[in-house]
XYZ file of C-alpha atoms in Angstrom:
425
model
C 5.824 19.170 -25.073
C 2.336 17.963 -23.369
C 0.303 19.396 -26.365
C 2.320 17.325 -28.611
C 1.858 14.548 -26.860
C -1.813 14.733 -26.420
C -2.186 15.557 -30.162
C 0.064 12.030 -30.520
C -2.216 10.151 -28.463
C -5.325 11.562 -29.869
C -3.947 10.523 -33.344
C -3.048 6.848 -32.376
C -6.828 6.581 -30.974
C -8.357 7.820 -34.053
C -6.579 4.976 -35.294
C -7.684 2.436 -33.614
C -11.197 3.301 -33.828
C -10.602 3.560 -37.595
C -9.315 -0.045 -37.510
C -11.889 -1.015 -35.355
C -14.619 0.473 -37.617
C -13.329 -1.193 -40.851
C -13.171 -4.627 -39.062
C -16.868 -4.425 -38.123
C -17.735 -3.198 -41.370
C -16.278 -6.284 -42.859
C -17.759 -8.860 -40.467
C -19.369 -8.404 -37.336
C -16.909 -9.359 -34.544
C -17.983 -11.983 -31.645
C -17.624 -11.535 -27.971
C -14.186 -13.058 -27.901
C -12.913 -11.672 -30.873
C -13.959 -8.258 -29.287
C -11.829 -8.997 -26.208
C -9.035 -9.956 -28.532
C -9.077 -6.702 -30.545
C -8.543 -4.453 -27.700
C -6.732 -1.156 -27.851
C -3.060 -2.355 -27.044
C -3.643 -5.436 -29.889
C -4.511 -2.934 -32.477
C -1.789 -0.535 -31.471
C 0.432 -3.273 -32.296
C -0.679 -4.645 -35.297
C -0.671 -0.590 -36.337
C 2.939 -0.493 -35.568
C 3.632 -3.529 -37.297
C 2.326 -1.961 -40.555
C 3.924 1.538 -40.065
C 0.463 2.857 -38.734
C -1.100 1.936 -41.922
C -4.908 1.556 -41.119
C -5.935 -0.525 -44.393
C -2.742 -3.209 -43.893
C -3.244 -3.126 -40.214
C -6.918 -4.065 -40.778
C -6.264 -6.597 -43.410
C -3.310 -8.031 -41.124
C -6.030 -8.121 -37.968
C -8.349 -9.680 -40.019
C -6.256 -12.706 -41.194
C -4.838 -12.985 -37.705
C -8.676 -13.568 -36.509
C -9.442 -15.974 -39.131
C -6.276 -18.148 -38.557
C -7.076 -17.992 -34.977
C -10.389 -19.677 -35.573
C -9.008 -21.931 -38.160
C -6.719 -23.147 -35.094
C -9.291 -23.275 -32.627
C -7.229 -21.014 -29.792
C -10.579 -20.793 -27.860
C -10.971 -24.333 -27.259
C -6.638 -25.043 -26.047
C -6.765 -26.682 -22.720
C -3.989 -28.433 -21.221
C -5.481 -31.923 -21.207
C -4.600 -31.939 -24.763
C -0.786 -32.094 -24.276
C -0.618 -33.960 -20.919
C 2.421 -36.131 -22.949
C 4.139 -32.594 -23.619
C 3.345 -31.299 -20.012
C 4.763 -34.442 -18.221
C 8.074 -34.198 -20.416
C 8.471 -30.457 -20.132
C 8.489 -29.827 -24.511
C 7.159 -26.510 -24.023
C 6.457 -24.267 -20.741
C 6.556 -21.167 -18.886
C 10.015 -21.133 -16.748
C 9.020 -17.778 -14.970
C 9.265 -13.952 -15.452
C 12.552 -11.714 -16.111
C 13.945 -8.655 -14.102
C 10.812 -6.674 -16.243
C 8.287 -9.203 -15.395
C 8.442 -10.657 -19.195
C 7.613 -14.302 -19.515
C 10.438 -16.629 -20.462
C 9.211 -19.519 -22.638
C 11.366 -22.717 -23.269
C 10.920 -25.235 -25.703
C 12.943 -28.420 -25.521
C 11.714 -30.538 -28.410
C 13.253 -33.621 -29.632
C 13.992 -34.387 -33.291
C 11.994 -37.201 -33.410
C 8.916 -35.314 -32.060
C 7.624 -34.194 -35.568
C 7.956 -37.702 -37.008
C 5.171 -38.823 -34.584
C 3.419 -35.502 -34.511
C 1.901 -33.167 -37.201
C 2.868 -29.630 -37.778
C -0.823 -28.484 -36.812
C -0.340 -30.524 -33.185
C 2.791 -28.716 -33.125
C 1.288 -25.555 -33.860
C -1.340 -25.834 -31.447
C 1.262 -26.638 -28.852
C 3.318 -23.546 -29.491
C -0.005 -21.419 -29.696
C -0.944 -23.027 -26.418
C 2.488 -22.208 -24.521
C 1.882 -18.468 -26.106
C -1.463 -17.789 -24.890
C -0.322 -19.077 -21.434
C 2.709 -16.764 -21.198
C 0.287 -13.682 -22.541
C -2.039 -14.778 -19.362
C 0.535 -14.062 -16.831
C 1.921 -11.108 -18.427
C 1.104 -8.182 -16.004
C -0.897 -5.220 -17.451
C 2.298 -3.199 -18.394
C 4.395 -5.878 -19.901
C 3.424 -6.797 -23.671
C 6.656 -8.914 -24.939
C 8.051 -12.452 -24.091
C 11.106 -14.134 -24.193
C 11.971 -17.259 -26.357
C 14.554 -20.026 -25.735
C 14.955 -22.932 -27.668
C 17.220 -25.717 -26.503
C 18.521 -27.067 -30.075
C 20.896 -29.364 -28.108
C 18.436 -32.599 -28.911
C 18.627 -32.010 -32.634
C 21.617 -33.823 -34.652
C 19.956 -32.279 -38.297
C 20.576 -28.699 -38.908
C 17.975 -28.458 -41.481
C 15.167 -29.959 -39.375
C 15.471 -27.680 -36.253
C 15.863 -24.793 -39.028
C 12.306 -25.893 -40.715
C 11.154 -25.806 -36.678
C 12.840 -22.414 -35.805
C 11.552 -20.791 -38.712
C 8.042 -22.013 -38.480
C 8.118 -21.104 -34.960
C 9.209 -17.498 -35.875
C 6.582 -16.991 -38.743
C 4.026 -17.846 -36.515
C 5.076 -15.089 -33.521
C 5.571 -12.642 -36.312
C 2.786 -12.704 -38.239
C -0.001 -13.634 -35.638
C 1.979 -11.929 -32.595
C 3.462 -8.789 -33.816
C 5.245 -6.993 -31.125
C 5.157 -9.977 -28.450
C 8.873 -11.053 -28.998
C 11.546 -9.369 -27.163
C 14.311 -11.862 -27.989
C 14.665 -15.476 -28.804
C 17.954 -17.446 -28.209
C 18.873 -20.770 -29.858
C 20.968 -22.590 -27.361
C 23.600 -25.025 -28.724
C 22.195 -25.664 -32.170
C 23.823 -28.344 -34.487
C 27.051 -27.813 -36.137
C 26.168 -26.869 -39.451
C 23.122 -24.566 -38.614
C 25.279 -21.291 -38.375
C 26.137 -21.672 -42.094
C 22.125 -22.394 -42.727
C 21.324 -19.329 -40.784
C 23.695 -16.854 -42.467
C 22.016 -17.806 -45.644
C 18.403 -17.536 -44.172
C 19.091 -14.260 -41.953
C 18.319 -11.699 -44.182
C 14.677 -13.292 -45.350
C 13.429 -13.818 -41.608
C 11.512 -10.960 -39.916
C 12.970 -11.884 -36.551
C 15.894 -12.206 -37.353
C 17.257 -9.246 -35.373
C 16.348 -10.512 -31.848
C 17.289 -14.059 -32.571
C 20.882 -14.961 -31.183
C 22.763 -18.042 -31.053
C 24.441 -18.904 -27.943
C 26.307 -21.791 -26.375
C 25.755 -23.333 -22.837
C 29.618 -24.024 -23.069
C 30.591 -20.619 -22.407
C 28.668 -20.459 -19.334
C 29.989 -23.647 -17.549
C 31.730 -21.352 -15.001
C 28.866 -19.189 -14.278
C 27.680 -20.853 -11.253
C 24.737 -17.991 -10.328
C 22.170 -20.550 -10.408
C 23.438 -23.809 -8.545
C 21.101 -23.516 -5.658
C 18.397 -26.335 -6.026
C 17.095 -25.804 -2.302
C 14.209 -24.093 -3.587
C 12.740 -26.747 -5.546
C 12.457 -29.858 -3.092
C 11.209 -32.137 -5.837
C 14.416 -31.936 -7.568
C 16.697 -31.698 -4.939
C 16.136 -35.472 -4.140
C 18.048 -35.878 -7.544
C 21.119 -34.583 -5.989
C 23.935 -36.934 -4.873
C 23.733 -37.894 -1.249
C 27.000 -39.450 -0.014
C 25.038 -40.728 3.337
C 23.328 -42.956 0.678
C 26.317 -44.893 -0.176
C 27.034 -48.077 1.526
C 30.432 -49.452 0.644
C 33.395 -50.510 2.139
C 35.816 -49.424 -0.216
C 38.419 -47.387 1.404
C 38.484 -44.133 -0.245
C 41.392 -42.089 -1.748
C 43.110 -42.235 -5.003
C 43.861 -44.897 -7.823
C 46.621 -44.273 -9.988
C 47.647 -46.192 -13.773
C 50.532 -45.551 -15.776
C 48.500 -42.852 -17.361
C 45.569 -41.506 -15.240
C 45.079 -40.811 -11.829
C 41.686 -41.415 -10.223
C 41.093 -39.452 -6.654
C 37.868 -39.771 -4.394
C 38.082 -36.563 -2.217
C 36.987 -36.703 1.244
C 35.181 -33.709 0.915
C 32.042 -34.912 -1.188
C 30.913 -32.754 -3.954
C 27.230 -33.460 -5.044
C 27.952 -32.875 -8.364
C 31.502 -34.302 -9.020
C 32.827 -36.420 -6.159
C 35.741 -37.780 -8.281
C 38.668 -35.985 -10.148
C 40.374 -37.824 -13.130
C 43.606 -36.060 -14.430
C 46.847 -37.021 -16.124
C 49.503 -36.644 -13.664
C 53.412 -36.987 -13.854
C 53.889 -39.298 -10.704
C 57.009 -41.457 -10.205
C 55.581 -44.806 -11.401
C 53.967 -43.216 -14.358
C 56.469 -44.210 -17.034
C 56.895 -45.373 -20.564
C 59.205 -47.719 -21.517
C 60.978 -50.488 -19.521
C 61.302 -49.598 -15.879
C 65.068 -51.236 -15.355
C 67.628 -48.454 -15.760
C 69.115 -48.007 -19.292
C 71.592 -45.534 -20.765
C 69.139 -43.413 -22.022
C 67.316 -43.157 -18.757
C 63.367 -43.389 -18.240
C 60.896 -41.626 -20.459
C 58.358 -39.853 -18.094
C 54.819 -39.691 -18.754
C 53.571 -36.226 -19.637
C 50.154 -34.647 -21.260
C 52.013 -34.134 -24.524
C 53.427 -37.736 -24.839
C 50.601 -39.456 -23.240
C 49.863 -41.553 -26.594
C 50.578 -45.115 -26.797
C 53.970 -45.524 -28.738
C 52.398 -48.804 -30.050
C 50.586 -47.117 -32.575
C 53.561 -44.962 -33.744
C 55.470 -45.115 -36.686
C 58.922 -47.061 -36.235
C 61.146 -43.884 -36.326
C 58.779 -42.033 -33.500
C 59.122 -45.431 -31.265
C 62.828 -45.472 -31.664
C 64.909 -42.866 -29.014
C 66.703 -39.980 -30.577
C 70.198 -40.881 -31.615
C 69.679 -44.908 -31.383
C 69.360 -45.769 -35.406
C 73.006 -47.058 -36.397
C 74.397 -45.253 -33.309
C 73.816 -41.882 -35.047
C 71.983 -39.162 -34.380
C 72.397 -37.637 -37.896
C 70.724 -40.698 -39.627
C 67.541 -40.051 -37.135
C 67.238 -36.614 -37.850
C 67.009 -37.661 -41.808
C 64.525 -39.915 -41.189
C 62.438 -37.312 -38.995
C 62.521 -34.632 -41.463
C 61.075 -36.879 -44.264
C 58.039 -37.949 -42.427
C 54.851 -35.858 -41.209
C 55.044 -34.794 -37.162
C 53.835 -37.756 -35.238
C 53.528 -38.486 -31.457
C 55.669 -36.075 -29.700
C 58.916 -37.802 -28.397
C 60.359 -38.212 -24.959
C 63.545 -35.790 -24.399
C 67.234 -37.865 -23.946
C 68.200 -38.184 -20.519
C 71.081 -39.505 -18.969
C 71.823 -41.699 -15.990
C 73.949 -39.171 -14.064
C 71.014 -36.155 -14.575
C 67.526 -37.931 -14.305
C 66.005 -35.404 -12.719
C 66.347 -32.986 -15.802
C 63.608 -30.918 -17.214
C 61.669 -32.418 -20.031
C 61.416 -29.244 -22.613
C 58.271 -29.431 -24.378
C 57.371 -27.853 -27.899
C 56.756 -24.323 -27.159
C 53.226 -22.721 -28.548
C 54.234 -20.161 -31.173
C 53.044 -16.687 -29.969
C 50.348 -15.224 -31.942
C 51.350 -12.353 -34.189
C 49.781 -9.466 -35.284
C 50.830 -9.878 -38.581
C 48.290 -12.884 -38.798
C 45.256 -11.111 -37.963
C 45.165 -7.929 -40.390
C 41.487 -7.525 -39.096
C 42.753 -6.115 -35.953
C 44.314 -2.758 -37.662
C 40.515 -1.684 -38.513
C 38.895 -2.733 -35.329
C 37.350 -0.119 -33.452
C 38.001 0.401 -29.883
C 35.312 -0.677 -27.403
C 33.946 -2.837 -30.509
C 32.102 -6.020 -29.262
C 31.385 -9.139 -31.547
C 28.121 -10.344 -32.233
C 29.242 -13.406 -29.985
C 29.834 -11.212 -27.182
C 26.892 -9.370 -27.558
C 24.637 -12.626 -27.287
C 26.561 -13.841 -23.934
C 25.843 -10.738 -22.444
C 22.222 -10.794 -23.456
C 21.631 -14.310 -22.631
C 23.062 -13.926 -18.997
C 19.816 -12.799 -17.238
C 17.966 -16.010 -18.705
C 20.743 -18.175 -17.883
C 19.044 -19.043 -14.493
C 16.013 -20.077 -16.229
C 17.634 -22.525 -18.809
C 19.449 -23.771 -15.895
C 16.670 -24.389 -13.818
C 14.432 -27.901 -13.283
C 11.633 -28.191 -14.757
C 8.302 -28.844 -12.539
C 4.958 -29.537 -13.845
C 3.166 -28.505 -11.033
C 4.881 -25.351 -11.021
C 3.809 -24.844 -14.600
C 0.416 -25.832 -14.352
C -0.387 -23.266 -11.377
C 0.177 -20.808 -14.077
C -2.500 -21.372 -16.090
C -5.865 -19.743 -15.868
C -9.050 -21.347 -17.253
C -10.076 -22.672 -19.434
C -6.259 -23.137 -20.626
C -5.655 -25.064 -17.524
C -8.125 -27.909 -18.458
C -10.165 -30.314 -16.205
C -7.082 -31.797 -13.914
C -6.989 -29.565 -10.481
C -3.878 -29.281 -8.331
C -4.604 -31.006 -5.064
C -1.657 -31.018 -2.114
C -0.988 -34.468 -1.338
C -1.402 -34.266 2.194
C -5.064 -33.110 1.570
C -7.111 -36.199 0.433
C -10.661 -36.422 0.246
C -12.608 -39.179 2.127
C -14.862 -41.620 0.260
C -18.451 -41.091 1.093
C -20.625 -44.062 0.279
C -24.224 -43.681 -1.162
C -25.835 -44.079 2.078
C -24.322 -41.471 3.736
C -25.096 -38.831 1.165
C -28.691 -38.453 1.718
């Protein structure tokens, strides 16, 4: 086994040298191009082209030309000062395998006021910052696309396809996984049709943030003092209002004595003795209590729905005949008598699911995991990066020159004293 591994390494080194030799024959490489075309880079291009030397050379030469046209050597943070302030694209941190996690929170109106070339430069700048932060043993990164700012599925599809195409063609072997978070409603149908033609579709997944509302693994903002000041502080409230509960005919609004910094109030639909529909005076039919099922206003219902059961012309058969001829409307309260006013209300029972309604269950294998469940499990390690608040200073501290630009981060408690001209000499 040792001899085979040694021979395999020698073959890989020979292919890398062959690629570099053909590149130098086509055109001499500059110092920065020589630095870019290191052994790991050439191996990634060879792997993307199935170890075909000629195809790898052609692909690598096209990549060098593209990088020169984009001007990757001249990218600095000062060019994207507005994007850095808003947190449009940034490196959120590193996962357990030391892979950098990139987050893109681009609004739909961004492409209206910015050209495609500027977006490409922003994407390349963010990718270059992420590559700079990689340890030597790491070669891949993770992309998180926050699509909640988009209303148009086609607009986000164009943005996503352009990003994946750039990563696939000019950063081969770099993408570990890509997650699309909260896309527009029609995006799933568009993605289903485009997916077979996208090279990186196998590592691109769709997830919904609503599936992780109960997960509170990352709920500690104490490590981020700049954002902890945005939390709710009960001591800052100077109010003479009495803390307690307030209820109406349908809702109950309660403020808890034990403040929750995120949700100090609680709104619920409750069945209280004062919450009744209809007249509160005693009647032969008795009061109709409120419930989550009949909480709709009866003023918008049909006459047959507003009329209690058995009160049309004194008979119940005519009411039943009228109800059968109409579509189901607002659920009616059950009839109660004055002597048995505390009787329970029987709500319509939800039909139990039957296996006959889903024939696919017969063909489902044991231990089979759906694609949605796989996406959720894959996204769990990166959920904390998605929820983590953005801090411009932390992101700028990860930039190395020349990407960092001319702006230097100085601690606020360190201030230079003004030196006059007479004191300098």
